[in-house]
mmCIF file of C-alpha atoms in Angstrom:
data_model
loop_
_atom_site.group_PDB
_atom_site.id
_atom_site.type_symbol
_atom_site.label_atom_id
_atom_site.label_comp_id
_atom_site.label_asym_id
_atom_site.label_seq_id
_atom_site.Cartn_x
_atom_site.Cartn_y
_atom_site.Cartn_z
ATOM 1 C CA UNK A 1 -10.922 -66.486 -39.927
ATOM 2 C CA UNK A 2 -7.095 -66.444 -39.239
ATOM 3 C CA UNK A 3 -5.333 -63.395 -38.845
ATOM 4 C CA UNK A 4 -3.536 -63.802 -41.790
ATOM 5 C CA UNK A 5 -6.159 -64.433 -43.950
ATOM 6 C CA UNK A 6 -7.895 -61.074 -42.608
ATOM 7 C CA UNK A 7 -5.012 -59.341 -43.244
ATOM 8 C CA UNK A 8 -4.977 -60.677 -46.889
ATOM 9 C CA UNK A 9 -8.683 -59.829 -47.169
ATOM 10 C CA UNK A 10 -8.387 -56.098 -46.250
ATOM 11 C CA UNK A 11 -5.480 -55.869 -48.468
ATOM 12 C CA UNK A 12 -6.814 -57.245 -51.620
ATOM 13 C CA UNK A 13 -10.269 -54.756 -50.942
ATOM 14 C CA UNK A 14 -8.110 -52.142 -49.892
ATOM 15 C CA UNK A 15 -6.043 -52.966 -54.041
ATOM 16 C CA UNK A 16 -9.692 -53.339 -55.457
ATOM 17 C CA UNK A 17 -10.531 -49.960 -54.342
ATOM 18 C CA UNK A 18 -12.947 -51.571 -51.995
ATOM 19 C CA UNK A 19 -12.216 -49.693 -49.086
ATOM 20 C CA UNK A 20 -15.302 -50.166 -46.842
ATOM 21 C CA UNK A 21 -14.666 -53.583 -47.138
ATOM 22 C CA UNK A 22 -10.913 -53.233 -46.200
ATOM 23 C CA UNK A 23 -12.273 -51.814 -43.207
ATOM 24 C CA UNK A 24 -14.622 -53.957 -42.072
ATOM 25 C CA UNK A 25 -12.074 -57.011 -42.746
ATOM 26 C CA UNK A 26 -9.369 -55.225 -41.105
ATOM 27 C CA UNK A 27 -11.470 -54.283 -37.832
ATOM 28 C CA UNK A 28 -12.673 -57.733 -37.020
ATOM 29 C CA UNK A 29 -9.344 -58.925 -36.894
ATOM 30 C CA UNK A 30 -7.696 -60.009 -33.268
ATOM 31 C CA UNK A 31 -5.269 -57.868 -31.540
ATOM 32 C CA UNK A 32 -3.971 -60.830 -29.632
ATOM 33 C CA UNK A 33 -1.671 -61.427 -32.543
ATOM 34 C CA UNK A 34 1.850 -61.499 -32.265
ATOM 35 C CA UNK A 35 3.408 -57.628 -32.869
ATOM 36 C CA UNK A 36 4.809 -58.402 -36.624
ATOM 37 C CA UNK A 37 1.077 -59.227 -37.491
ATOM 38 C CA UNK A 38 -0.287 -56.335 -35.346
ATOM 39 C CA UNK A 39 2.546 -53.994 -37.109
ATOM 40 C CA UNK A 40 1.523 -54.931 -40.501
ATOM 41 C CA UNK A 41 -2.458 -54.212 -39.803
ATOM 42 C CA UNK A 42 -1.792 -50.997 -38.389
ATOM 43 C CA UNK A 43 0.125 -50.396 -41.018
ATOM 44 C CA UNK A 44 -2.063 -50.867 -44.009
ATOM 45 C CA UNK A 45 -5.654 -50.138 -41.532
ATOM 46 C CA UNK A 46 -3.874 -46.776 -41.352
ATOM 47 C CA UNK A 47 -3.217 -46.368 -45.201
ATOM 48 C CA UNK A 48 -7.274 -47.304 -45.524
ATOM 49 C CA UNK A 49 -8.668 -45.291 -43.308
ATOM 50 C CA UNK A 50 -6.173 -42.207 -44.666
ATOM 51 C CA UNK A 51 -8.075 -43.416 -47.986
ATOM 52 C CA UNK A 52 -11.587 -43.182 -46.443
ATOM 53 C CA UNK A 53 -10.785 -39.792 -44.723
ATOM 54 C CA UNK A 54 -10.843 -41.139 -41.345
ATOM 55 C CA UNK A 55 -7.877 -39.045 -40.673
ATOM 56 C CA UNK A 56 -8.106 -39.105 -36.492
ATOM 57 C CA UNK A 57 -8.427 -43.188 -36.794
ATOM 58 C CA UNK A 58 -5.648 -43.072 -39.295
ATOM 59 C CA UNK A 59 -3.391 -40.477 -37.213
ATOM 60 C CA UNK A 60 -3.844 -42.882 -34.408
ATOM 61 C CA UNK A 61 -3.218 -46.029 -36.022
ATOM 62 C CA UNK A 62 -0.034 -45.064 -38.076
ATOM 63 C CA UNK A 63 1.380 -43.537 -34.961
ATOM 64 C CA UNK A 64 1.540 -47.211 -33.524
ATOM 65 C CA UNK A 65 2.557 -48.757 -36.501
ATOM 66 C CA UNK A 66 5.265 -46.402 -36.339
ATOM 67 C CA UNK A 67 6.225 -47.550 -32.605
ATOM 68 C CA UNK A 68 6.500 -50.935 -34.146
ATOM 69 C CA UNK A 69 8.771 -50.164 -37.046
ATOM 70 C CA UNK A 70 10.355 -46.505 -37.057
ATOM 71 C CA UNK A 71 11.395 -47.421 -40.354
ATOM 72 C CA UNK A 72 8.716 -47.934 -42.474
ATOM 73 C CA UNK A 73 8.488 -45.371 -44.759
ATOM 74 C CA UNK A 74 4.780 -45.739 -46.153
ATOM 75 C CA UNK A 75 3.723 -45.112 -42.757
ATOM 76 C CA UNK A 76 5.741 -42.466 -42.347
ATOM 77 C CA UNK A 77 5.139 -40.047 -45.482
ATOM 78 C CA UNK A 78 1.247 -40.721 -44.431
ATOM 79 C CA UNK A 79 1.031 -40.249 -41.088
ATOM 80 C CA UNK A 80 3.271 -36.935 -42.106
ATOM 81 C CA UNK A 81 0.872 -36.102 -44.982
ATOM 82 C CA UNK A 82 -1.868 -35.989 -42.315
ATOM 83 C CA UNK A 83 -0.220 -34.308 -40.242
ATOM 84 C CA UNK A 84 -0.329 -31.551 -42.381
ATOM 85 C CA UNK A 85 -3.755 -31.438 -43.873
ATOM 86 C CA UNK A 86 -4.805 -31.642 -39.675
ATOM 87 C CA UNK A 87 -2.860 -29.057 -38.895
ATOM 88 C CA UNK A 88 -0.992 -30.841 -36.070
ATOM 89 C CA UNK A 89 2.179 -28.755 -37.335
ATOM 90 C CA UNK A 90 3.997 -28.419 -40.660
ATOM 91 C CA UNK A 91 7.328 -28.471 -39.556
ATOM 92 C CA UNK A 92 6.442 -31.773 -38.530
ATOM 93 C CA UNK A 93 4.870 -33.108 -41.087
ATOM 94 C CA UNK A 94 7.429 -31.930 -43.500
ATOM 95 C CA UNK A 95 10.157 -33.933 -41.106
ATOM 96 C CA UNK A 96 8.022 -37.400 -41.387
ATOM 97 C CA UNK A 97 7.450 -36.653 -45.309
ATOM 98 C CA UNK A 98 11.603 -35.984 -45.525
ATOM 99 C CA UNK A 99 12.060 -38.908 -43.435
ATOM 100 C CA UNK A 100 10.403 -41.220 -45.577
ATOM 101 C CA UNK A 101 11.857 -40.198 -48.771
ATOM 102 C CA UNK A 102 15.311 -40.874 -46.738
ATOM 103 C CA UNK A 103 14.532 -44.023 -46.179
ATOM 104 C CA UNK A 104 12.566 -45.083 -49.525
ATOM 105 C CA UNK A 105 13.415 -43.021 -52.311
ATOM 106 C CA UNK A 106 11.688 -45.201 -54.980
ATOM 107 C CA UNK A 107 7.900 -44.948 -53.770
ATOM 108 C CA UNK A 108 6.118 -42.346 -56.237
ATOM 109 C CA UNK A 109 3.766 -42.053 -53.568
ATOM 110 C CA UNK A 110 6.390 -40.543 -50.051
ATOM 111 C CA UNK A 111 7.595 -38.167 -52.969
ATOM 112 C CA UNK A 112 3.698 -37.519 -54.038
ATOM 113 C CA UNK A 113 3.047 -36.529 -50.573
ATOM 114 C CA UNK A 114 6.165 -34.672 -49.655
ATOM 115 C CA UNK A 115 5.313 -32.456 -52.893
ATOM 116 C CA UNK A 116 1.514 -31.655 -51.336
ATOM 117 C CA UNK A 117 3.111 -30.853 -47.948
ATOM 118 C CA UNK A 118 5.538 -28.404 -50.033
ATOM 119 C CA UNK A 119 2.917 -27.016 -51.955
ATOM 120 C CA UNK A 120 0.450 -26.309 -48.967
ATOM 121 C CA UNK A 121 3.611 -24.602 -46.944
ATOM 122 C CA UNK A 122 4.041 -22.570 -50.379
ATOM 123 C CA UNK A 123 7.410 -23.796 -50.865
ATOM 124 C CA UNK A 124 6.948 -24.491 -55.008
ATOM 125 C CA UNK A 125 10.327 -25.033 -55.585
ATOM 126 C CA UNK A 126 10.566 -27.421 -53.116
ATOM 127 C CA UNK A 127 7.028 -29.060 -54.254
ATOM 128 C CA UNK A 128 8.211 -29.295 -57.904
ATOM 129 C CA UNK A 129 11.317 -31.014 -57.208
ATOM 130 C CA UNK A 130 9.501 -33.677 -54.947
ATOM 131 C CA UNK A 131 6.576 -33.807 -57.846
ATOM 132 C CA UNK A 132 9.016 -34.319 -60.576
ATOM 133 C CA UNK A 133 10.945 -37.118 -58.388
ATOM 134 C CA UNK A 134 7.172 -38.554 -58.512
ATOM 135 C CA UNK A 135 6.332 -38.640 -61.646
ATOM 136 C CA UNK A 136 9.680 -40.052 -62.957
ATOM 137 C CA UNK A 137 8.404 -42.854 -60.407
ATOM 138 C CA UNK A 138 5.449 -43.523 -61.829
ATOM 139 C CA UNK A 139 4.387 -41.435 -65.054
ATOM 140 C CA UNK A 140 1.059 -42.119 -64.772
ATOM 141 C CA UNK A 141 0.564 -41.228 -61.403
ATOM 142 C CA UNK A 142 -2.721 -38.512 -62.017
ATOM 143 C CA UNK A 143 -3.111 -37.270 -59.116
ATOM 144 C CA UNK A 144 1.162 -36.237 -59.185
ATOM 145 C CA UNK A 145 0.752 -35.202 -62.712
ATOM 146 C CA UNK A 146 -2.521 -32.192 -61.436
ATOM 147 C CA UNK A 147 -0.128 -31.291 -58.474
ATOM 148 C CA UNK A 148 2.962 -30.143 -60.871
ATOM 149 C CA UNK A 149 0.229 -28.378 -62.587
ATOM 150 C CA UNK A 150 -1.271 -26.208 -59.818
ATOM 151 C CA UNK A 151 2.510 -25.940 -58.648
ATOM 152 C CA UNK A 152 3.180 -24.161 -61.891
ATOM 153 C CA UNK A 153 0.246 -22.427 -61.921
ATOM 154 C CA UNK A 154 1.451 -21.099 -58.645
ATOM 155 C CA UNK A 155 4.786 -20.432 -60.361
ATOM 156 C CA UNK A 156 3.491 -18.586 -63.375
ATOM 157 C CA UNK A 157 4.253 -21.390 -65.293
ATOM 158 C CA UNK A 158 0.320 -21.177 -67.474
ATOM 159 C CA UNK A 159 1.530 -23.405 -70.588
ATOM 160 C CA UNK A 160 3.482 -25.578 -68.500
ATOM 161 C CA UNK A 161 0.840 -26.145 -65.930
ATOM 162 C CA UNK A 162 -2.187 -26.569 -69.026
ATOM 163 C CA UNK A 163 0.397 -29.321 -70.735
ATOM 164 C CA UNK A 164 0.380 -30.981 -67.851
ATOM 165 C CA UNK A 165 -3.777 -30.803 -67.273
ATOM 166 C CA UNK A 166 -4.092 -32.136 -70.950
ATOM 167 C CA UNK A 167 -1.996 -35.007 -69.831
ATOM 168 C CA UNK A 168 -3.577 -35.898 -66.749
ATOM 169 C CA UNK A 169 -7.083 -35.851 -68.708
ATOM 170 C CA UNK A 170 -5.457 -37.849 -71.441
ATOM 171 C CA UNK A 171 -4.682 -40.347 -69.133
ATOM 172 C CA UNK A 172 -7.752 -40.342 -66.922
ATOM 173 C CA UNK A 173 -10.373 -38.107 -68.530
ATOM 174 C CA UNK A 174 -12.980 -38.431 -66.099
#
């Protein structure tokens, strides 16, 4: 199977939800390919195995995808988020997370993940400014609408933090 056909493959399992899948069509592709291909799989393999919790693979793997394009901004805010949540240093992670934001302001998700690394350095001002950015991105955005409310739980915000609960399980009440 051609590269680019793999790379397809992975990223219409990895859209499904199908992540094992993504995987598995991701990894059997060549690394002889030329560096734009190579850039794009470590690119999204890192965003899958972030998704699958394979956090060391996906530390590893964004960091190259990184050396390819310093600019990409997806890779960035993840490899940051992770970061974080490893404990590989916060000031760091908060840089990448910043960095990405720079650089694409209109992804829900680098101002989703710059919120969490706010929130876990118990900066809540900081993290409800990057959540709200978030949600304006993308209203429905669940996981963005629980974060603002344990952020104003944090605050001492109660009714503000339980209207946004009731919203999150109005739009996914499972």
């Amino acid at each position: 199977v051609s590269a680019d056909i793999s790379l397809q493959l992975g990223r219409l399992y990895f859209a499904r939800g199908q992540n094992e899948h993504a995987v598995t069509a991701l990894e059997k592709m060549n690394f002889q390919n030329s560096s734009t291909t190579r850039y794009l799989l470590c690119s999204l393999l890192g965003e899958v195995y972030a998704a699958t919790g394979r956090n060391d693979k996906a530390i590893n793997i964004l960091q190259e995808a990184i050396r390819y394009n310093p600019h990409d901004a997806q890779s960035l805010s993840i490899l940051g988020y992770l970061y974080g949540v490893e404990g590989q240093g916060d000031d760091i992670a908060l840089s990448f997370c910043t960095q990405a934001v720079n650089i694409d302001d209109l992804s829900w998700g680098n101002w989703y993940r710059l919120a969490k690394i706010r929130f876990r350095m118990a900066d809540y001002d900081g993290a409800q400014a990057a959540v709200k950015e978030s949600l304006l991105k993308n209203r429905k955005a669940v996981d963005a609408i629980f974060l603002a409310g344990k952020i104003s739980m944090k605050q001492g915000k109660k009714k503000q933090a339980k209207k946004m609960f009731q919203r999150g399980l109005r739009i996914y009440p499972d």
